[in-house]
Amino acid sequence: MPAEPSGSEPPAVPPHPPVDGRRRRHSGPALTVTLAALGVVFGDIGTSPLYSMQTVFSIDNGLVSPTETDVYGVVSMVFWSITLVVSIKYIAVLMRADNEGEGGVMALAALSQRVMTQRSPKRVAAAVLLAMLGASLFFGDSVITPAISVLSSVEGLQVAQPSLSHLVLPIALVILTALFAVQRWGTGKVGSAFGPIMVLWFAVIGLIGLSTVLKHPDVIRGLSPTYAVLFVGEHPYLAFVAMGAVVLCITGAEALYADMGHFGRSAIARAWFFVVLPALTLNYLGQAALILANPHTAANPFFLQVPQWARFPVVILATAATVIASQAVISGAFSISRQASSLGLLPPLTVRQTSDKAAGQVYLPVVNAAMFIGVLVLVVSFGSSQRLATAYGIAVTGALAIDTALMLIVARALWRWPTWKLVLAAVVFGGVEAIFLFGNMTKVIHGGWLPLAIAAALFVTMTTWQRGRDRVTAKRNMKEGQLHDFVEAIHAKGLPRVPGTAIFPHPSKETTPLAMRANVEHNGILQEQVVIVSMIRHKVPHIDAADRLEIDDLGYGDDGIVHLTVHTGFSDRPDIPSALRLAGEDLLPGCGVVVDPDAATYFLSRASLQRTNAPGMPGWRKAIFMVLAHNAADPARYFNLPVERTVTMGFPIDL
């Protein structure tokens, strides 16, 4: 049973590696990149008006009443939640904490590790645990987002034409199936197609809101934070419960940050401040004005503020927009999964690059399939967006709070923020998110347990993989023995050398590749040219070609045995043949080795795991680890090795 591909371990390298990971540049005109960002990044938060206000006023069958005090208080909380969490925390502050262009909780954790490694190993471990928990919570809500978004839009049919209510569920299932099917095309192409639709969407919801606001201009007063304060002061319990629904207006903020690697901070900021934020503000104000004018419209204020003649077209547009909303979390899930795998928190995953220009645009078939199955199960099980809303929000608020905690670590260690600034950020951001989190706790028994259960399962998976991988690596190192001693023994024996080139992927130059040891012991020969290749992952997305390779003749001159170290970023694909071609231009010939990657033979060492009763890891974790190892990416494909010239040699490992 295979373990992790040999040589793919995330690296025990210095926190400040001696290589230059350059910031990714996003090519293309600013308008084009901004348009593509609109098509991917803002779908989730951009479609929240479909259900946010409706959910607030449906709590406990009308606990929040459509009175002036409550409506102004709610719309004020919505606006200032968006302003504090999205505009200030994520766009203005947290997006400065990119890891060489990459965003998301994993990139933030890698940055935290880098600034803390030399100070406190315990704090580094805590940052990793926070990252795993944050990623788990992100996935917990990411499975719900496509389900609630698409259902809420298709349910507009019930408003436009009640006789079509029975078609809501089948239509939603068809749309979701098509959405996950097109992911293989890549977020860049999907974003370019979706961008114009989202421009139209934000224009329409902005104009709809503006037309209602012009009829009731007094509603603009709701933008004042004093109404939120008065609402909390007069009805503290009511406001606390309402916050559990108000949080729906900021869902998608974490996905927005995770998608930064696809399009860059500038494009996202431009799209947010010039298009998305004005449209959302106008629409929420319009819904508030409509509810004040006619309290019965609180049942579905978004569609009921649309003129009767335009409802069918808006339902169609909303459906398209919610499909795009799902794209935001799906592409975010791809980014976070790939980073988690590169950092050793998940098994090696099959990653397909979907763009020649943007390394962050990737497609992960396993993640796509898992999310698709989960979303379909949720849609069929819950059946309506209103029921799904009871399960939505609790996990994302936890993810928001974890981002804040990691941000404070980076702000203190990297940005050198003074204490007063750290305290202010903790109180403002952490305080708001703590209220959101505790306000959503009431949802646990009504379905909120579901995203928490998904998050818990993923957290257990990541901690199990990390622990099991460390055990397997330690035992493999014992079996391998020192490379220096092995090469000395080869020279002492006068081992016959046969024509040919052997390539051995292996984690380091300190120990002997087990495939090399087995080849010598069983066949009694060794190829004339031997290249041991180690892939070292650094906690930056990309490594320049000039800094990518290091060659070592192992102190034996021209005996044909060399070690090649290949430095890669966590967004670079591990490609051994390409690395050999690059090394063959200068480095390998300098050591007396001439390698043709298309004619060499590649030898892989694979562990065959055997479950035992040895202490140190519970039996149930061992079982999970073996399943994960068995389903890890094929090493030959992982390293882009030619299958017809790859030899796999197994060795037993007791777990």
XYZ file of C-alpha atoms in Angstrom:
655
model
C 0.000 0.000 0.000
C 1.640 3.235 -1.090
C 2.597 6.023 1.181
C 3.546 9.521 0.253
C 5.504 9.784 -3.008
C 9.200 9.627 -2.301
C 10.837 12.997 -2.407
C 7.606 14.922 -2.115
C 7.759 15.738 1.562
C 7.206 19.348 2.454
C 10.525 20.412 3.598
C 12.321 20.953 6.790
C 14.052 23.978 5.311
C 15.189 27.206 6.930
C 12.359 29.662 7.588
C 14.038 32.114 5.232
C 15.174 29.886 2.345
C 18.228 30.851 0.301
C 16.124 31.206 -2.799
C 14.099 33.985 -4.307
C 10.362 33.359 -4.498
C 9.121 36.193 -6.620
C 5.655 37.710 -6.356
C 3.329 36.474 -9.043
C 2.392 39.052 -11.638
C -1.075 38.844 -13.112
C -0.824 39.474 -16.807
C -3.282 41.313 -19.002
C -4.915 44.749 -19.003
C -6.246 45.927 -15.639
C -9.822 46.032 -16.937
C -9.621 42.457 -18.244
C -8.224 41.077 -14.978
C -10.782 43.046 -12.963
C -13.590 41.690 -15.125
C -12.343 38.125 -14.644
C -12.111 38.726 -10.886
C -15.742 39.860 -10.897
C -16.610 36.589 -12.587
C -15.042 34.388 -9.920
C -14.314 36.204 -6.679
C -17.508 38.099 -5.815
C -20.235 35.655 -6.701
C -20.823 34.462 -3.135
C -20.926 37.808 -1.363
C -22.568 39.422 -4.394
C -25.617 37.148 -4.248
C -26.135 37.354 -0.488
C -28.933 39.967 -0.948
C -31.048 37.103 -2.270
C -31.465 35.617 1.195
C -29.752 37.724 3.897
C -32.518 40.220 4.742
C -35.199 37.578 4.208
C -33.497 35.304 6.730
C -33.164 38.093 9.327
C -36.895 38.842 9.292
C -37.898 35.162 9.298
C -36.044 34.320 12.531
C -38.420 32.538 14.909
C -41.391 33.489 12.720
C -40.846 37.236 12.925
C -38.836 37.838 16.075
C -37.272 40.819 14.258
C -40.259 42.977 13.351
C -40.563 45.275 10.296
C -40.658 48.432 12.429
C -38.531 51.504 11.816
C -36.237 50.760 14.790
C -35.639 47.146 13.784
C -35.283 47.776 10.040
C -32.859 50.682 10.463
C -30.949 48.694 13.070
C -30.665 45.661 10.788
C -29.609 47.553 7.654
C -27.062 49.496 9.720
C -25.609 46.235 11.079
C -25.483 44.811 7.552
C -23.677 47.835 6.113
C -21.153 48.144 8.924
C -20.500 44.404 8.992
C -19.601 44.567 5.311
C -17.504 47.685 5.873
C -15.544 46.371 8.853
C -15.055 42.770 7.776
C -14.735 43.001 3.996
C -13.676 46.569 3.107
C -11.318 47.157 6.033
C -10.209 43.777 7.371
C -9.883 41.762 4.153
C -9.395 44.309 1.352
C -7.446 47.039 3.168
C -5.524 45.012 5.765
C -5.463 41.249 5.376
C -4.698 41.202 1.658
C -1.393 42.815 2.538
C -0.589 39.513 4.267
C -0.217 37.620 1.023
C 2.417 34.910 0.789
C 4.129 36.071 -2.401
C 0.772 36.660 -4.069
C -1.146 33.724 -2.587
C -4.068 34.294 -0.228
C -6.198 32.162 2.049
C -5.737 30.688 5.487
C -2.974 28.295 4.367
C -0.898 31.061 2.812
C -1.474 33.162 5.932
C -0.349 30.269 8.137
C 2.785 29.736 6.034
C 3.592 33.415 6.442
C 2.991 33.141 10.195
C 5.318 30.135 10.391
C 8.038 31.972 8.532
C 8.027 34.941 10.910
C 7.777 32.787 14.069
C 10.014 29.783 13.382
C 13.113 31.193 15.030
C 11.186 32.527 18.014
C 8.994 29.730 19.276
C 8.462 26.244 17.786
C 5.349 25.901 19.963
C 3.835 29.010 18.404
C 4.612 27.629 14.956
C 2.769 24.422 15.829
C -0.155 26.479 17.135
C -0.262 28.473 13.876
C -0.354 25.236 11.866
C -3.207 23.906 13.996
C -5.101 27.177 13.553
C -4.576 26.941 9.794
C -5.867 23.377 9.689
C -8.902 24.357 11.739
C -9.538 27.428 9.581
C -9.270 25.429 6.351
C -11.585 22.775 7.791
C -14.199 25.380 8.706
C -13.862 26.965 5.266
C -14.651 23.623 3.634
C -17.522 23.083 6.058
C -19.356 26.133 4.747
C -18.036 25.799 1.182
C -20.170 22.718 0.663
C -23.292 24.661 1.714
C -22.619 27.772 -0.392
C -23.410 26.303 -3.842
C -26.505 24.608 -2.467
C -28.031 27.671 -0.766
C -27.002 30.092 -3.516
C -28.523 28.154 -6.409
C -31.625 27.154 -4.462
C -32.307 30.762 -3.356
C -32.199 32.022 -6.925
C -34.291 29.261 -8.477
C -36.844 29.753 -5.706
C -37.578 33.093 -7.355
C -39.817 31.025 -9.635
C -42.163 30.643 -6.675
C -42.554 34.421 -6.566
C -42.785 34.939 -10.325
C -45.032 31.914 -10.959
C -46.131 29.810 -7.943
C -47.343 26.975 -10.190
C -43.690 26.204 -11.066
C -42.664 25.503 -7.469
C -42.286 21.772 -8.120
C -39.509 22.466 -10.654
C -37.226 24.284 -8.194
C -35.349 21.213 -6.938
C -34.785 19.489 -10.324
C -33.599 22.742 -11.937
C -31.180 23.386 -9.055
C -29.712 19.881 -9.388
C -29.175 20.289 -13.146
C -27.496 23.668 -12.684
C -25.152 22.377 -9.977
C -24.190 19.360 -12.077
C -23.265 21.619 -14.997
C -21.299 23.939 -12.700
C -19.025 21.219 -11.353
C -18.640 19.706 -14.821
C -17.100 22.902 -16.264
C -14.477 23.271 -13.523
C -11.918 21.366 -15.609
C -11.808 24.348 -17.980
C -10.121 26.468 -15.314
C -11.064 29.541 -13.314
C -9.523 31.926 -15.844
C -11.781 30.800 -18.695
C -14.765 30.448 -16.388
C -14.101 33.920 -14.969
C -13.836 35.496 -18.416
C -17.199 33.984 -19.336
C -18.820 34.901 -16.021
C -17.394 38.429 -15.742
C -19.889 40.192 -18.039
C -22.770 38.365 -16.341
C -21.630 39.624 -12.940
C -21.264 43.180 -14.248
C -24.875 42.955 -15.426
C -25.923 41.406 -12.092
C -24.406 44.171 -9.983
C -25.812 46.835 -12.314
C -29.303 45.333 -12.048
C -29.365 44.873 -8.265
C -27.920 48.354 -7.815
C -30.558 49.928 -10.056
C -33.360 47.930 -8.415
C -32.220 49.101 -5.005
C -31.743 52.678 -6.194
C -35.272 52.853 -7.622
C -36.726 51.783 -4.267
C -34.466 54.121 -2.290
C -35.537 57.087 -4.450
C -39.146 56.409 -3.430
C -38.182 56.303 0.272
C -34.967 58.371 0.586
C -35.151 58.495 4.383
C -33.842 54.937 4.471
C -30.335 56.279 3.758
C -30.235 57.198 7.443
C -29.782 53.484 8.096
C -26.151 53.818 6.998
C -25.398 55.586 10.266
C -23.796 53.282 12.867
C -25.930 54.944 15.548
C -28.953 52.883 14.477
C -27.040 49.640 14.987
C -25.938 50.862 18.420
C -29.501 51.888 19.354
C -30.865 48.549 18.148
C -28.361 46.652 20.287
C -29.006 48.917 23.268
C -32.796 48.644 23.144
C -33.028 44.972 22.167
C -29.740 43.260 23.114
C -31.042 39.678 22.856
C -32.880 40.400 19.624
C -29.797 42.008 18.111
C -27.661 39.077 19.248
C -29.977 36.578 17.536
C -30.236 38.781 14.446
C -26.450 38.767 14.082
C -26.704 35.049 13.402
C -28.514 35.941 10.173
C -26.752 39.234 9.414
C -23.539 37.219 8.990
C -24.990 35.895 5.729
C -24.193 39.265 4.150
C -20.439 38.666 4.527
C -20.241 35.009 3.560
C -17.703 34.802 0.791
C -15.142 37.070 2.446
C -12.791 34.151 3.167
C -13.260 32.815 -0.370
C -12.464 36.317 -1.649
C -9.146 36.176 0.220
C -8.401 32.607 -0.877
C -8.961 33.589 -4.530
C -6.382 36.388 -4.375
C -3.780 34.124 -5.964
C -5.935 33.855 -9.076
C -6.251 37.564 -9.873
C -4.216 39.675 -7.451
C -5.085 42.228 -4.790
C -5.389 45.251 -7.093
C -8.010 43.719 -9.380
C -10.057 42.496 -6.426
C -9.892 45.885 -4.685
C -10.921 47.762 -7.838
C -13.873 45.469 -8.439
C -14.984 45.705 -4.812
C -14.894 49.467 -4.292
C -16.088 50.559 -7.742
C -18.697 47.892 -8.530
C -19.605 45.407 -5.810
C -19.834 47.552 -2.667
C -22.012 50.324 -4.202
C -24.392 47.764 -5.734
C -24.747 45.785 -2.486
C -25.305 48.928 -0.425
C -28.044 50.206 -2.730
C -29.807 46.848 -2.825
C -29.792 46.350 0.942
C -31.103 49.890 1.413
C -33.786 49.202 -1.184
C -34.908 46.051 0.624
C -35.046 47.963 3.907
C -37.146 50.720 2.306
C -39.535 48.157 0.815
C -40.036 46.407 4.167
C -40.754 49.727 5.873
C -43.286 50.640 3.188
C -44.940 47.202 3.150
C -44.111 44.853 6.076
C -45.496 41.821 4.204
C -42.612 42.023 1.707
C -40.209 40.843 4.432
C -41.069 37.309 3.270
C -38.906 37.834 0.152
C -37.770 41.470 -0.113
C -35.282 40.889 -2.922
C -37.678 39.589 -5.565
C -40.667 41.603 -4.338
C -38.854 44.887 -5.013
C -38.481 43.785 -8.642
C -41.343 44.963 -10.902
C -43.716 42.170 -11.907
C -42.746 42.380 -15.597
C -39.035 41.915 -14.791
C -39.231 39.038 -12.321
C -38.677 36.195 -14.772
C -35.592 37.831 -16.342
C -34.221 38.641 -12.869
C -34.772 35.030 -11.755
C -32.733 33.875 -14.751
C -30.008 36.441 -14.050
C -30.003 35.553 -10.338
C -29.620 31.884 -11.196
C -26.612 32.675 -13.369
C -25.162 34.870 -10.607
C -25.554 32.167 -7.961
C -23.816 29.669 -10.190
C -20.958 32.147 -10.210
C -21.295 32.511 -6.443
C -20.565 28.826 -6.167
C -17.502 29.317 -8.369
C -15.925 31.593 -5.768
C -15.819 28.936 -3.057
C -14.981 26.115 -5.455
C -11.896 27.897 -6.798
C -11.016 28.898 -3.222
C -11.288 25.257 -2.181
C -8.915 24.277 -5.004
C -6.354 26.855 -3.870
C -6.496 25.907 -0.190
C -6.397 22.154 -0.917
C -3.350 22.510 -3.153
C -1.551 24.618 -0.553
C -2.459 22.172 2.245
C -1.084 19.280 0.200
C 2.109 21.171 -0.587
C 2.591 21.996 3.096
C 2.201 18.331 4.054
C -1.224 18.642 5.674
C -2.987 16.529 3.043
C -1.776 13.650 0.845
C -0.298 14.505 -2.562
C -3.236 15.423 -4.796
C -3.564 15.342 -8.560
C -3.356 18.979 -9.670
C -4.069 20.075 -13.223
C -2.778 23.471 -14.260
C -5.494 25.264 -16.221
C -3.547 28.347 -17.293
C -0.142 28.893 -18.869
C 0.009 32.435 -17.475
C -1.447 32.205 -13.964
C 0.065 29.463 -11.815
C -2.694 29.871 -9.250
C -5.368 28.656 -11.645
C -5.660 24.947 -10.982
C -8.192 22.129 -11.052
C -8.210 19.327 -8.476
C -10.439 16.450 -9.637
C -10.722 14.791 -6.213
C -11.750 18.018 -4.457
C -14.222 18.836 -7.235
C -15.846 15.388 -7.005
C -16.058 15.456 -3.203
C -17.693 18.904 -3.186
C -20.124 17.897 -5.936
C -21.332 14.840 -4.022
C -21.655 16.833 -0.790
C -23.616 19.636 -2.468
C -26.074 17.249 -4.137
C -26.703 15.467 -0.837
C -27.405 18.795 0.884
C -29.794 20.039 -1.796
C -31.818 16.831 -1.726
C -31.757 16.593 2.095
C -32.713 20.191 2.957
C -34.793 21.036 -0.101
C -34.974 24.825 0.406
C -32.685 27.798 0.965
C -34.581 28.782 4.111
C -33.835 25.418 5.732
C -30.222 25.580 4.577
C -29.878 29.051 6.122
C -30.293 27.440 9.552
C -27.090 25.481 8.903
C -25.219 28.293 7.193
C -22.822 30.727 8.798
C -21.509 29.011 11.913
C -18.416 27.545 10.280
C -17.578 30.639 8.239
C -17.628 32.834 11.347
C -15.083 30.515 12.936
C -12.930 30.782 9.809
C -13.162 34.583 9.932
C -12.029 34.615 13.563
C -9.061 32.338 12.800
C -7.989 34.633 9.958
C -8.027 37.510 12.439
C -5.894 35.583 14.935
C -3.284 34.722 12.293
C -3.413 38.281 10.955
C -2.520 39.639 14.403
C 0.495 37.286 14.525
C 1.717 38.587 11.158
C 0.950 42.197 12.087
C 3.033 41.936 15.250
C 6.002 39.998 13.879
C 6.189 41.200 10.272
C 4.477 44.585 10.096
C 5.717 45.650 13.554
C 2.363 47.062 14.608
C 2.437 48.846 17.965
C 0.462 47.358 20.833
C -2.368 49.888 20.630
C -2.958 49.044 16.985
C -2.995 45.294 17.699
C -5.466 45.792 20.549
C -7.700 47.987 18.376
C -7.741 45.403 15.568
C -8.412 42.577 18.033
C -11.291 44.474 19.655
C -12.908 45.697 16.418
C -12.456 42.702 14.137
C -12.308 40.020 16.806
C -15.197 41.548 18.738
C -17.532 41.681 15.730
C -16.609 38.149 14.677
C -17.021 36.826 18.217
C -20.564 38.208 18.249
C -21.199 36.597 14.866
C -19.806 33.288 16.126
C -21.807 33.179 19.344
C -24.924 34.445 17.563
C -24.669 31.490 15.197
C -24.312 28.976 18.021
C -28.099 28.891 18.234
C -28.051 27.217 14.805
C -26.186 24.124 15.973
C -29.252 22.100 16.874
C -31.146 23.316 13.784
C -28.611 22.138 11.212
C -25.501 24.106 12.129
C -23.949 20.842 13.275
C -23.545 19.822 9.631
C -20.734 22.209 8.557
C -19.103 21.619 11.951
C -19.187 17.869 11.327
C -17.623 18.355 7.875
C -14.969 20.625 9.393
C -14.239 18.122 12.180
C -13.835 15.288 9.658
C -11.382 17.305 7.574
C -9.456 18.445 10.662
C -9.063 14.830 11.789
C -7.943 13.917 8.269
C -5.223 16.582 8.190
C -3.892 15.891 11.692
C -3.891 12.143 10.989
C -1.993 12.566 7.725
C 0.572 14.828 9.348
C 1.178 12.445 12.263
C 1.262 9.303 10.115
C 3.572 10.857 7.538
C 6.043 11.815 10.264
C 6.048 8.213 11.572
C 6.519 6.720 8.100
C 9.322 9.161 7.308
C 11.169 8.338 10.537
C 10.966 4.563 9.911
C 11.928 4.948 6.262
C 15.025 6.926 7.231
C 16.107 4.058 9.492
C 15.799 1.549 6.642
C 17.599 3.766 4.151
C 20.879 4.252 6.005
C 23.481 6.902 5.230
C 24.106 7.577 1.545
C 27.797 8.253 2.174
C 28.299 4.798 3.725
C 26.406 3.123 0.891
C 28.484 4.795 -1.836
C 31.688 3.885 0.068
C 30.568 0.248 0.118
C 29.924 0.346 -3.648
C 33.451 1.576 -4.278
C 34.958 -0.974 -1.896
C 33.194 -3.866 -3.664
C 34.095 -2.679 -7.128
C 30.464 -3.019 -8.142
C 30.009 -3.473 -11.914
C 28.648 -0.379 -13.692
C 26.415 -0.899 -16.711
C 25.542 1.564 -19.484
C 22.565 3.780 -18.827
C 21.243 6.502 -16.562
C 19.236 5.880 -13.394
C 17.185 8.642 -11.766
C 16.160 8.164 -8.125
C 13.609 10.640 -6.681
C 14.421 10.881 -2.969
C 13.729 13.374 -0.148
C 17.353 14.163 0.754
C 21.032 13.502 0.053
C 21.700 12.239 3.552
C 20.078 8.818 3.202
C 20.067 6.149 0.485
C 17.087 5.765 -1.854
C 15.604 2.370 -1.027
C 15.054 1.698 -4.710
C 18.796 2.236 -5.283
C 19.684 -0.055 -2.386
C 17.306 -2.748 -3.660
C 18.640 -2.450 -7.209
C 22.215 -2.993 -6.027
C 21.379 -5.805 -3.601
C 19.161 -7.798 -5.975
C 20.823 -7.159 -9.337
C 24.431 -6.641 -8.214
C 24.950 -3.775 -10.652
C 24.556 -0.015 -10.916
C 24.143 2.249 -13.935
C 27.114 4.308 -15.093
C 25.260 7.522 -14.380
C 23.144 7.980 -11.259
C 21.230 11.140 -10.369
C 19.471 11.337 -7.002
C 16.825 14.052 -7.198
C 15.335 15.793 -4.164
C 12.348 18.083 -4.512
C 12.273 20.698 -1.742
C 9.073 22.684 -1.277
C 9.479 26.195 0.048
C 6.760 28.254 1.698
C 6.581 30.661 -1.223
C 4.529 30.078 -4.360
C 7.308 30.222 -6.979
C 11.064 29.891 -7.359
C 12.954 31.567 -10.198
C 14.795 29.295 -12.634
C 18.157 30.785 -11.614
C 17.594 29.747 -7.995
C 15.877 26.436 -8.614
C 18.756 23.929 -8.850
C 21.731 22.835 -6.751
C 24.212 20.119 -7.773
C 26.461 18.017 -5.526
C 28.929 15.347 -6.714
C 28.864 13.857 -3.190
C 32.638 14.147 -2.956
C 33.443 11.350 -5.390
C 34.520 13.377 -8.390
C 33.724 11.725 -11.708
C 32.220 8.451 -10.490
C 28.894 9.307 -12.139
C 26.868 9.558 -8.909
C 25.476 13.036 -8.221
C 22.733 14.622 -6.186
C 20.419 17.251 -7.652
C 18.303 19.468 -5.393
C 15.286 21.066 -7.041
C 13.731 24.000 -5.177
C 10.051 24.586 -5.899
C 7.354 26.847 -4.559
C 4.095 25.412 -3.345
C 2.399 26.622 -6.531
C 5.001 25.015 -8.828
C 4.406 21.578 -10.299
C 6.979 18.936 -9.296
C 8.405 17.987 -12.713
C 11.610 15.949 -12.531
C 12.228 15.543 -16.295
C 11.952 19.327 -16.774
C 14.351 19.896 -13.874
C 16.835 17.448 -15.448
C 16.636 19.280 -18.772
C 17.352 22.560 -17.001
C 20.247 20.988 -15.080
C 21.585 19.383 -18.268
C 22.317 22.775 -19.764
C 25.208 23.390 -17.366
C 25.172 21.789 -13.911
C 25.205 18.054 -14.709
C 27.863 18.251 -17.461
C 30.037 20.146 -14.981
C 30.028 17.021 -12.792
C 30.806 14.708 -15.694
C 27.208 13.514 -16.120
C 25.254 13.855 -19.354
C 21.579 13.008 -18.930
C 18.884 12.570 -21.545
C 15.627 12.675 -19.525
C 13.795 10.951 -22.378
C 16.132 7.944 -22.295
C 16.815 7.580 -18.565
C 15.190 5.026 -16.263
C 13.358 6.331 -13.197
C 13.303 4.262 -9.995
C 10.638 4.964 -7.377
C 10.660 3.804 -3.765
C 7.153 3.061 -2.462
C 6.257 2.044 1.066
C 3.930 -0.903 1.654
C 2.193 -0.045 4.919
C 1.467 -2.822 7.383
C -0.808 -1.977 10.283
C 0.476 -3.205 13.649
C -0.342 -2.747 17.334
C 2.698 -0.534 17.877
C 2.003 2.384 20.244
C 2.145 6.066 19.340
C -0.882 6.293 17.067
C -4.449 5.064 17.737
C -5.709 2.229 15.577
C -8.474 4.322 14.036
C -5.944 6.957 12.949
C -3.765 4.226 11.427
C -6.743 2.993 9.423
C -7.492 6.511 8.146
C -3.853 7.119 7.266
C -3.626 3.882 5.278
C -6.734 4.818 3.284
C -5.295 8.279 2.582
C -1.925 6.832 1.579
C -3.554 4.292 -0.698
C -5.456 7.038 -2.505
C -2.605 9.550 -2.705
C -1.558 10.802 -6.122
C 0.461 8.340 -8.177
C 4.164 9.277 -7.766
C 4.915 8.836 -11.451
C 2.200 11.318 -12.359
C 3.015 13.509 -9.375
C 6.601 13.973 -10.602
C 5.548 13.878 -14.289
C 7.658 10.764 -14.920
C 7.328 8.766 -18.153
C 5.384 5.669 -17.080
C 7.020 3.399 -19.663
C 10.479 4.075 -18.180
C 9.543 4.093 -14.486
C 10.335 1.161 -12.191
C 8.621 0.991 -8.795
C 10.293 -0.940 -5.981
C 8.347 -1.522 -2.769
C 9.467 -1.932 0.822
C 7.459 -2.766 3.969
C 6.818 -0.231 6.732
C 5.152 -1.182 10.013
C 2.701 1.487 11.103
